[in-house]
CSV table of C-alpha atoms and ligand atoms in Angstrom, one decimal:
chain,number,residue,atom,x,y,z
Z,21,MET,CA,0.0,0.0,0.0
Z,22,LYS,CA,1.1,3.6,-0.7
Z,23,LYS,CA,2.1,5.5,2.4
Z,24,ILE,CA,-1.1,7.4,3.6
Z,25,GLN,CA,-0.8,11.1,3.7
Z,26,MET,CA,-3.3,13.7,5.1
Z,27,VAL,CA,-2.8,15.6,1.8
Z,28,ASP,CA,-0.9,14.1,-1.1
Z,29,LEU,CA,0.4,17.1,-3.0
Z,30,LYS,CA,3.3,15.2,-4.6
Z,31,GLY,CA,1.0,12.6,-6.2
Z,32,GLN,CA,-1.2,15.3,-7.6
Z,33,TYR,CA,1.8,17.2,-9.0
Z,34,GLU,CA,3.1,14.0,-10.8
Z,35,ASP,CA,-0.1,14.0,-12.8
Z,36,ILE,CA,0.2,17.6,-14.0
Z,37,LYS,CA,4.0,18.0,-13.9
Z,38,LYS,CA,4.4,19.0,-17.5
Z,39,GLU,CA,1.7,21.7,-17.5
Z,40,VAL,CA,3.0,23.2,-14.2
Z,41,ASN,CA,6.6,23.1,-15.2
Z,42,ASP,CA,6.0,24.6,-18.6
Z,43,SER,CA,3.9,27.3,-17.0
Z,44,ILE,CA,6.5,28.2,-14.5
Z,45,ALA,CA,9.3,28.1,-17.1
Z,46,GLU,CA,7.4,30.7,-19.0
Z,47,ILE,CA,7.5,33.1,-16.0
Z,48,LEU,CA,11.2,32.5,-15.5
Z,49,ASP,CA,11.9,33.2,-19.2
Z,50,SER,CA,9.8,36.4,-19.2
Z,51,SER,CA,10.9,37.6,-15.8
Z,52,ALA,CA,7.5,39.1,-15.2
Z,53,PHE,CA,7.4,38.0,-11.6
Z,54,ILE,CA,4.8,40.5,-10.3
Z,55,ASN,CA,1.5,41.3,-11.9
Z,56,GLY,CA,2.6,39.6,-15.1
Z,57,PRO,CA,0.2,38.3,-17.8
Z,58,HIS,CA,-0.4,35.1,-15.9
Z,59,VAL,CA,-1.9,36.9,-13.0
Z,60,HIS,CA,-4.3,38.7,-15.3
Z,61,ALA,CA,-5.1,35.6,-17.2
Z,62,PHE,CA,-5.8,33.6,-14.1
Z,63,GLN,CA,-8.1,36.3,-12.8
Z,64,LYS,CA,-10.1,36.1,-16.1
Z,65,GLU,CA,-10.2,32.3,-16.1
Z,66,LEU,CA,-11.4,32.2,-12.4
Z,67,GLU,CA,-14.0,34.8,-13.1
Z,68,ALA,CA,-15.3,32.6,-16.0
Z,69,TYR,CA,-15.2,29.5,-13.9
Z,70,LEU,CA,-17.1,31.0,-11.0
Z,71,GLY,CA,-19.5,33.1,-13.0
Z,72,VAL,CA,-18.6,36.2,-11.0
Z,73,LYS,CA,-17.9,39.7,-12.4
Z,74,HIS,CA,-14.7,40.4,-10.5
Z,75,VAL,CA,-11.8,38.3,-9.1
Z,76,ILE,CA,-9.1,40.3,-7.4
Z,77,PRO,CA,-6.0,38.1,-6.6
Z,78,CYS,CA,-4.1,38.8,-3.5
Z,79,ALA,CA,-1.4,37.3,-1.3
Z,80,ASN,CA,-3.3,34.8,0.9
Z,81,GLY,CA,-6.8,34.0,2.3
Z,82,THR,CA,-6.3,36.0,5.5
Z,83,ASP,CA,-5.4,39.1,3.6
Z,84,ALA,CA,-8.4,38.5,1.3
Z,85,LEU,CA,-10.7,38.5,4.3
Z,86,GLN,CA,-9.2,41.6,5.8
Z,87,ILE,CA,-9.4,43.5,2.5
Z,88,CYS,CA,-13.0,42.5,2.1
Z,89,MET,CA,-13.7,44.2,5.4
Z,90,MET,CA,-11.6,47.3,4.5
Z,91,GLY,CA,-13.3,47.5,1.1
Z,92,LEU,CA,-16.7,47.6,2.6
Z,93,GLY,CA,-15.6,50.5,4.8
Z,94,LEU,CA,-16.3,48.8,8.1
Z,95,GLN,CA,-15.3,51.1,11.0
Z,96,PRO,CA,-13.8,50.5,14.4
Z,97,GLY,CA,-16.5,49.4,16.8
Z,98,ASP,CA,-18.7,47.8,14.1
Z,99,GLU,CA,-19.8,44.4,15.1
Z,100,VAL,CA,-19.1,41.5,12.7
Z,101,ILE,CA,-20.8,38.1,13.4
Z,102,THR,CA,-19.0,34.9,12.5
Z,103,ALA,CA,-18.8,31.2,13.5
Z,104,ASP,CA,-17.2,30.0,16.7
Z,105,PHE,CA,-16.1,26.9,14.9
Z,106,THR,CA,-13.7,27.9,12.2
Z,107,PHE,CA,-10.0,28.6,11.5
Z,108,ALA,CA,-8.8,31.6,13.5
Z,109,ALA,CA,-8.1,33.7,10.5
Z,110,THR,CA,-11.7,34.6,10.2
Z,111,VAL,CA,-11.9,36.2,13.6
Z,112,GLU,CA,-8.3,37.5,13.6
Z,113,VAL,CA,-8.8,40.0,10.8
Z,114,ILE,CA,-12.0,41.3,12.5
Z,115,ALA,CA,-10.0,42.0,15.6
Z,116,LEU,CA,-7.0,43.4,13.7
Z,117,LEU,CA,-9.2,46.1,12.1
Z,118,ASN,CA,-10.6,47.0,15.6
Z,119,LEU,CA,-14.0,45.7,14.6
Z,120,VAL,CA,-15.8,43.8,17.2
Z,121,PRO,CA,-16.0,40.0,16.6
Z,122,VAL,CA,-19.2,38.4,17.7
Z,123,LEU,CA,-18.8,34.6,17.7
Z,124,VAL,CA,-21.9,32.5,17.4
Z,125,ASP,CA,-22.6,28.7,17.5
Z,126,VAL,CA,-22.8,26.4,14.5
Z,127,GLU,CA,-25.2,23.6,13.4
Z,128,PRO,CA,-24.4,20.1,14.6
Z,129,ASP,CA,-24.9,18.4,11.2
Z,130,THR,CA,-23.1,20.7,8.8
Z,131,PHE,CA,-20.7,22.5,11.2
Z,132,ASN,CA,-21.8,25.7,9.6
Z,133,ILE,CA,-23.0,28.9,11.2
Z,134,ASP,CA,-26.4,28.7,12.9
Z,135,ILE,CA,-29.0,31.1,11.5
Z,136,LYS,CA,-30.9,31.3,14.8
Z,137,ALA,CA,-27.7,32.2,16.6
Z,138,ILE,CA,-26.9,34.9,14.1
Z,139,GLU,CA,-30.3,36.4,14.5
Z,140,LYS,CA,-30.0,36.4,18.3
Z,141,ALA,CA,-26.6,38.2,18.1
Z,142,ILE,CA,-27.7,41.1,15.8
Z,143,THR,CA,-27.6,44.5,17.5
Z,144,PRO,CA,-27.8,48.0,16.1
Z,145,LYS,CA,-24.0,48.0,15.8
Z,146,THR,CA,-23.9,44.8,13.6
Z,147,LYS,CA,-22.6,45.6,10.2
Z,148,ALA,CA,-21.7,42.3,8.6
Z,149,ILE,CA,-22.0,38.5,8.8
Z,150,VAL,CA,-19.1,36.2,7.8
Z,151,PRO,CA,-20.4,32.7,7.0
Z,152,VAL,CA,-17.6,30.2,6.6
Z,153,HIS,CA,-18.3,27.4,4.1
Z,154,LEU,CA,-16.7,25.0,6.4
Z,155,PHE,CA,-15.0,21.7,5.2
Z,156,GLY,CA,-16.3,22.3,1.7
Z,157,GLN,CA,-20.1,22.7,2.1
Z,158,CYS,CA,-21.9,26.0,1.8
Z,159,ALA,CA,-23.5,27.6,4.8
Z,160,ASN,CA,-27.3,28.3,4.6
Z,161,MET,CA,-26.9,31.2,2.2
Z,162,ASP,CA,-30.7,31.6,1.4
Z,163,GLU,CA,-31.5,32.3,5.0
Z,164,ILE,CA,-28.3,34.3,5.7
Z,165,MET,CA,-28.9,36.6,2.7
Z,166,GLU,CA,-32.5,37.1,3.7
Z,167,LEU,CA,-31.6,37.9,7.3
Z,168,ALA,CA,-28.9,40.3,6.1
Z,169,GLY,CA,-31.3,42.0,3.8
Z,170,LYS,CA,-33.8,42.5,6.6
Z,171,HIS,CA,-31.1,44.1,8.8
Z,172,ASN,CA,-29.1,45.9,6.1
Z,173,LEU,CA,-25.9,43.9,6.8
Z,174,TYR,CA,-23.1,42.9,4.5
Z,175,VAL,CA,-22.3,39.3,3.9
Z,176,ILE,CA,-18.7,38.3,3.4
Z,177,GLU,CA,-18.3,34.6,2.5
Z,178,ASP,CA,-15.1,33.0,3.8
Z,179,ASN,CA,-14.7,30.6,0.9
Z,180,ALA,CA,-11.2,29.3,1.7
Z,181,GLN,CA,-12.5,25.7,2.1
Z,182,ALA,CA,-15.2,25.4,-0.6
Z,183,ILE,CA,-14.0,26.6,-3.9
Z,184,GLY,CA,-15.9,24.8,-6.6
Z,185,ALA,CA,-18.8,23.9,-4.4
Z,186,THR,CA,-22.3,25.0,-5.6
Z,187,TYR,CA,-25.4,26.0,-3.8
Z,188,SER,CA,-28.9,25.7,-5.0
Z,189,SER,CA,-31.3,28.3,-3.7
Z,190,LYS,CA,-35.0,27.9,-2.9
Z,191,ASN,CA,-35.8,29.7,-6.2
Z,192,GLY,CA,-33.9,27.0,-8.1
Z,193,LYS,CA,-30.9,29.2,-8.9
Z,194,LYS,CA,-27.6,27.4,-8.6
Z,195,GLN,CA,-24.5,29.4,-7.8
Z,196,GLN,CA,-20.8,28.9,-7.0
Z,197,ALA,CA,-19.7,29.2,-3.4
Z,198,GLY,CA,-18.2,32.7,-3.0
Z,199,THR,CA,-20.5,34.4,-5.4
Z,200,MET,CA,-23.6,34.8,-3.3
Z,201,GLY,CA,-22.7,37.4,-0.7
Z,202,HIS,CA,-21.6,41.0,-1.3
Z,203,VAL,CA,-18.0,39.9,-1.4
Z,204,ALA,CA,-16.0,36.7,-0.7
Z,205,SER,CA,-12.5,35.6,0.1
Z,206,THR,CA,-10.6,32.5,-0.8
Z,207,SER,CA,-7.2,30.9,-0.1
Z,208,PHE,CA,-4.9,29.1,-2.5
Z,209,PHE,CA,-2.8,27.7,0.4
Z,210,PRO,CA,-1.3,24.4,-1.0
Z,211,SER,CA,-3.6,22.1,0.9
Z,212,LYS,CA,-6.8,23.9,-0.1
Z,213,ASN,CA,-9.0,22.4,-2.9
Z,214,LEU,CA,-7.4,24.8,-5.4
Z,215,GLY,CA,-3.9,25.2,-4.0
Z,216,CYS,CA,-0.8,26.8,-5.4
Z,217,TYR,CA,2.8,26.1,-4.4
Z,218,GLY,CA,3.2,28.8,-1.8
Z,219,ASP,CA,0.7,31.4,-0.6
Z,220,GLY,CA,-2.1,32.9,-2.6
Z,221,GLY,CA,-5.6,34.2,-2.2
Z,222,ALA,CA,-8.4,36.1,-3.9
Z,223,ILE,CA,-11.4,38.2,-3.4
Z,224,PHE,CA,-14.6,37.8,-5.5
Z,225,THR,CA,-17.5,40.2,-6.0
Z,226,ASN,CA,-20.2,41.1,-8.4
Z,227,ASP,CA,-20.2,44.8,-7.3
Z,228,ASP,CA,-18.3,47.0,-9.8
Z,229,ASP,CA,-17.8,49.8,-7.3
Z,230,LEU,CA,-16.5,47.6,-4.5
Z,231,ALA,CA,-14.2,45.8,-7.0
Z,232,HIS,CA,-12.7,49.1,-8.0
Z,233,ILE,CA,-12.1,50.1,-4.3
Z,234,ILE,CA,-10.5,46.8,-3.6
Z,235,ARG,CA,-8.3,46.8,-6.6
Z,236,GLY,CA,-6.7,50.0,-5.3
Z,237,MET,CA,-6.7,48.7,-1.7
Z,238,VAL,CA,-4.6,45.7,-2.5
Z,239,ASN,CA,-2.0,48.0,-4.1
Z,240,HIS,CA,-1.2,50.6,-1.4
Z,241,GLY,CA,-4.5,52.4,-1.9
Z,242,MET,CA,-3.3,53.6,-5.3
Z,243,TYR,CA,-5.9,54.3,-8.1
Z,244,LYS,CA,-3.4,56.4,-10.1
Z,245,ARG,CA,0.3,55.6,-9.9
Z,246,TYR,CA,1.8,57.3,-6.8
Z,247,TYR,CA,-1.4,58.9,-5.8
Z,248,HIS,CA,-2.6,57.2,-2.6
Z,249,ASP,CA,-6.3,57.9,-1.9
Z,250,VAL,CA,-6.9,55.5,0.9
Z,251,VAL,CA,-4.8,53.5,3.3
Z,252,GLY,CA,-4.3,50.2,1.6
Z,253,VAL,CA,-2.1,47.2,1.9
Z,254,ASN,CA,0.5,45.4,-0.2
Z,255,SER,CA,-1.1,42.1,-1.1
Z,256,ARG,CA,-0.2,40.4,-4.4
Z,257,LEU,CA,-0.4,37.0,-6.0
Z,258,ASP,CA,3.0,36.1,-7.4
Z,259,SER,CA,3.1,35.3,-11.1
Z,260,ILE,CA,4.6,31.9,-10.4
Z,261,GLN,CA,1.7,31.0,-8.2
Z,262,ALA,CA,-0.7,32.3,-10.8
Z,263,ALA,CA,1.0,30.0,-13.3
Z,264,VAL,CA,0.5,27.0,-11.0
Z,265,LEU,CA,-3.1,27.9,-10.5
Z,266,ARG,CA,-3.7,28.3,-14.2
Z,267,ALA,CA,-2.4,24.8,-14.7
Z,268,LYS,CA,-4.6,23.4,-11.9
Z,269,LEU,CA,-7.9,25.3,-12.4
Z,270,PRO,CA,-9.0,23.2,-15.4
Z,271,HIS,CA,-8.7,20.1,-13.0
Z,272,LEU,CA,-10.6,21.6,-10.1
Z,273,ASP,CA,-13.9,19.9,-10.9
Z,274,THR,CA,-12.2,16.6,-11.3
Z,275,TYR,CA,-10.3,17.1,-8.0
Z,276,ASN,CA,-13.5,17.9,-6.2
Z,277,ARG,CA,-15.2,15.0,-7.7
Z,278,LYS,CA,-12.4,12.7,-6.6
Z,279,ARG,CA,-12.7,14.0,-3.1
Z,280,ALA,CA,-16.5,13.5,-3.0
Z,281,GLU,CA,-16.0,10.0,-4.3
Z,282,SER,CA,-13.5,9.2,-1.5
Z,283,ALA,CA,-15.9,10.7,1.0
Z,284,ALA,CA,-18.7,8.5,-0.3
Z,285,LYS,CA,-16.5,5.4,0.1
Z,286,TYR,CA,-15.6,6.4,3.7
Z,287,SER,CA,-19.3,7.0,4.5
Z,288,ARG,CA,-20.4,3.8,3.0
Z,289,ALA,CA,-17.9,1.9,5.1
Z,290,PHE,CA,-19.0,3.6,8.3
Z,291,GLU,CA,-22.7,2.9,7.6
Z,292,GLY,CA,-24.6,1.5,10.6
Z,293,GLN,CA,-21.8,2.4,13.1
Z,294,GLU,CA,-23.3,3.4,16.4
Z,295,HIS,CA,-20.6,5.7,17.6
Z,296,ILE,CA,-19.5,7.2,14.3
Z,297,VAL,CA,-21.4,10.0,12.7
Z,298,VAL,CA,-20.4,10.7,9.1
Z,299,PRO,CA,-20.6,14.2,7.5
Z,300,LYS,CA,-24.0,15.2,6.3
Z,301,ILE,CA,-24.5,16.5,2.8
Z,302,VAL,CA,-27.4,18.9,2.9
Z,303,GLY,CA,-27.4,20.5,-0.5
Z,304,ASP,CA,-26.4,19.4,-3.9
Z,305,SER,CA,-22.7,19.8,-3.4
Z,306,HIS,CA,-19.9,19.2,-0.9
Z,307,VAL,CA,-16.3,19.5,-2.1
Z,308,PHE,CA,-14.9,17.9,1.1
Z,309,HIS,CA,-12.0,20.1,1.9
Z,310,GLN,CA,-12.1,17.9,5.0
Z,311,TYR,CA,-13.8,14.6,5.7
Z,312,THR,CA,-14.9,15.0,9.3
Z,313,LEU,CA,-16.4,12.4,11.5
Z,314,LYS,CA,-17.9,12.8,15.0
Z,315,ILE,CA,-16.9,10.1,17.4
Z,316,THR,CA,-19.7,10.0,20.0
Z,317,ASN,CA,-18.4,7.5,22.6
Z,318,GLY,CA,-15.6,9.7,24.0
Z,319,LYS,CA,-12.8,7.8,22.2
Z,320,ARG,CA,-11.8,10.6,19.8
Z,321,ASP,CA,-8.5,11.5,21.4
Z,322,ALA,CA,-7.6,7.8,21.8
Z,323,LEU,CA,-8.5,7.2,18.1
Z,324,VAL,CA,-6.2,10.0,17.0
Z,325,GLN,CA,-3.3,8.3,18.9
Z,326,HIS,CA,-4.3,4.9,17.5
Z,327,LEU,CA,-4.4,6.1,13.9
Z,328,ASN,CA,-1.0,7.9,14.3
Z,329,ASP,CA,0.5,4.8,15.8
Z,330,ASN,CA,-0.6,2.9,12.7
Z,331,GLY,CA,0.8,5.4,10.2
Z,332,VAL,CA,-2.5,7.1,9.4
Z,333,PRO,CA,-2.3,10.9,9.8
Z,334,CYS,CA,-5.5,12.6,10.9
Z,335,GLY,CA,-6.5,16.0,12.2
Z,336,VAL,CA,-8.7,17.7,14.8
Z,337,TYR,CA,-10.2,20.7,13.1
Z,338,TYR,CA,-10.7,22.5,15.4
Z,339,PRO,CA,-9.7,21.5,19.0
Z,340,VAL,CA,-10.6,24.8,20.8
Z,341,PRO,CA,-13.7,27.0,20.1
Z,342,LEU,CA,-12.6,30.5,19.1
Z,343,HIS,CA,-14.6,32.0,22.0
Z,344,ARG,CA,-12.2,30.1,24.4
Z,345,GLN,CA,-9.0,31.1,22.6
Z,346,LYS,CA,-7.0,33.5,24.8
Z,347,ALA,CA,-6.7,36.1,22.0
Z,348,TYR,CA,-10.5,36.3,21.6
Z,349,LEU,CA,-11.8,36.0,25.2
Z,350,ASP,CA,-14.7,38.4,25.7
Z,351,SER,CA,-16.8,38.7,28.9
Z,352,ARG,CA,-20.0,39.0,26.8
Z,353,TYR,CA,-19.7,35.3,25.8
Z,354,ASN,CA,-21.7,32.8,27.7
Z,355,GLU,CA,-20.8,29.1,27.6
Z,356,ALA,CA,-24.5,28.2,27.3
Z,357,ASP,CA,-24.6,29.9,23.9
Z,358,PHE,CA,-22.1,27.5,22.4
Z,359,PRO,CA,-23.4,24.0,23.1
Z,360,VAL,CA,-22.7,22.7,19.6
Z,361,THR,CA,-19.2,24.0,19.2
Z,362,ASN,CA,-18.3,22.9,22.7
Z,363,GLN,CA,-19.3,19.4,21.8
Z,364,LEU,CA,-17.8,19.4,18.3
Z,365,VAL,CA,-14.3,20.2,19.7
Z,366,GLU,CA,-14.5,17.0,21.7
Z,367,GLU,CA,-15.9,14.7,18.9
Z,368,VAL,CA,-14.5,15.7,15.5
Z,369,ILE,CA,-11.7,14.0,13.7
Z,370,SER,CA,-10.8,14.6,10.1
Z,371,LEU,CA,-9.4,11.6,8.0
Z,372,PRO,CA,-7.0,11.8,5.2
Z,373,MET,CA,-8.6,13.6,2.2
Z,374,HIS,CA,-7.1,14.5,-1.1
Z,375,THR,CA,-7.3,13.7,-4.8
Z,376,GLU,CA,-5.0,10.6,-4.7
Z,377,LEU,CA,-6.6,8.4,-2.1
Z,378,ASP,CA,-7.1,4.8,-3.4
Z,379,ASP,CA,-9.5,2.0,-2.3
Z,380,GLU,CA,-6.9,0.1,-0.5
Z,381,GLN,CA,-6.0,3.1,1.7
Z,382,ILE,CA,-9.6,3.9,2.4
Z,383,GLN,CA,-10.3,0.2,3.4
Z,384,PHE,CA,-7.3,0.2,5.7
Z,385,ILE,CA,-8.3,3.5,7.3
Z,386,THR,CA,-12.0,2.6,7.8
Z,387,LYS,CA,-11.2,-0.8,9.3
Z,388,LEU,CA,-8.7,0.8,11.8
Z,389,VAL,CA,-11.3,3.3,12.8
Z,390,ILE,CA,-14.2,0.9,13.1
Z,391,ASP,CA,-12.3,-1.8,15.0
Z,392,PHE,CA,-10.9,0.8,17.5
Z,393,VAL,CA,-14.1,2.7,18.1
Z,394,ASN,CA,-16.0,-0.6,18.9
Z,395,LYS,CA,-13.2,-2.2,20.9
G,407,PLP,C1,-7.1,28.6,5.2
G,407,PLP,C2,-8.2,29.4,5.7
G,407,PLP,C3,-8.0,30.8,5.8
G,407,PLP,C4,-6.7,31.6,5.6
G,407,PLP,O1,-6.1,31.4,4.4
G,407,PLP,P1,-4.5,31.6,4.3
G,407,PLP,O2,-4.3,31.6,2.8
G,407,PLP,O3,-3.8,30.6,5.0
G,407,PLP,O4,-4.3,33.0,4.8
G,407,PLP,C5,-9.1,31.6,6.2
G,407,PLP,N1,-10.3,31.0,6.6
G,407,PLP,C6,-10.4,29.7,6.5
G,407,PLP,C7,-11.8,29.1,6.9
G,407,PLP,C8,-9.4,28.8,6.1
G,407,PLP,O5,-9.6,27.5,6.1
């Protein structure tokens, strides 16, 4: 059996080696390392793939989120609601901009932000909601957009984990993750579903004015060369990373399909297991950035150890709720408001998930998990 990896970037590279190497060689030959033609071409290709009017590439997914909030003109003291169960980047940029993070609980089945919890957290100071499409499945965007409309709030989708996922609305319209809110961010970190070979990120929006503001903001607040109208940042996607992404974008749907197929195999193997809850697919699409189980008989930590002892990497995303992280402690939080997140951090475990998993590996992993959990 091939060695099992959490994410097999090497195996994936072997398959597209020529495309990637040719693409990178072109950059080296042209020496257009910053803002070269590949960056522009990638932007256009991603706009076409997503069906969104504007893609603004930037340096990473964390910058992308921060720039979304700067572009919307959020001001110190404005409250921004986001999920308690997510990667810290989401709340970090809110705090960095001196906005007020308001963490709320998530749903037990999808791990995504809970609409009722959002509703409860809205105050006259609330300006935006940041749903995170966690582990590759869209948050409940119909209800989020409706609630945001009612309260005049911006919606910033954190789409770092769900690029290529789709969402079907009640009205029958099917849209790409990251194109439904006012603005969205994504990350091209190597292990993400569309990953480059370093850092990268992008912002998406259908709003022409906001796109214009953001294009200047990522470039030192410059709209005309050496005229700085607003305080911006320096956040660029390297040409070399754009070249890698151009080679990989045509494969994204295949990659996501492979992930979903592996997820289906895992879930089939775990069928009928009393103490193992498999991830629930609620809409028409889940791109499985992570395949995350809940182990309900208290053996999660022991299982992590057991898998590691047997050469199977795994992850606990995430082991601590954000509201209990030192950096984000806030006396307004009440433990009773986070029953789901508080339980998830005890139960979740993510199994190896990437585009190169084979049946032998999946059988090996599922057998180890089932035998151990029932022991
Ligand atoms: C990865 C990730 C980010 C940050 O992206 P970087 O490119 O690493 O800065 C933000 N939010 C979520 C949910 C992520 O998973």
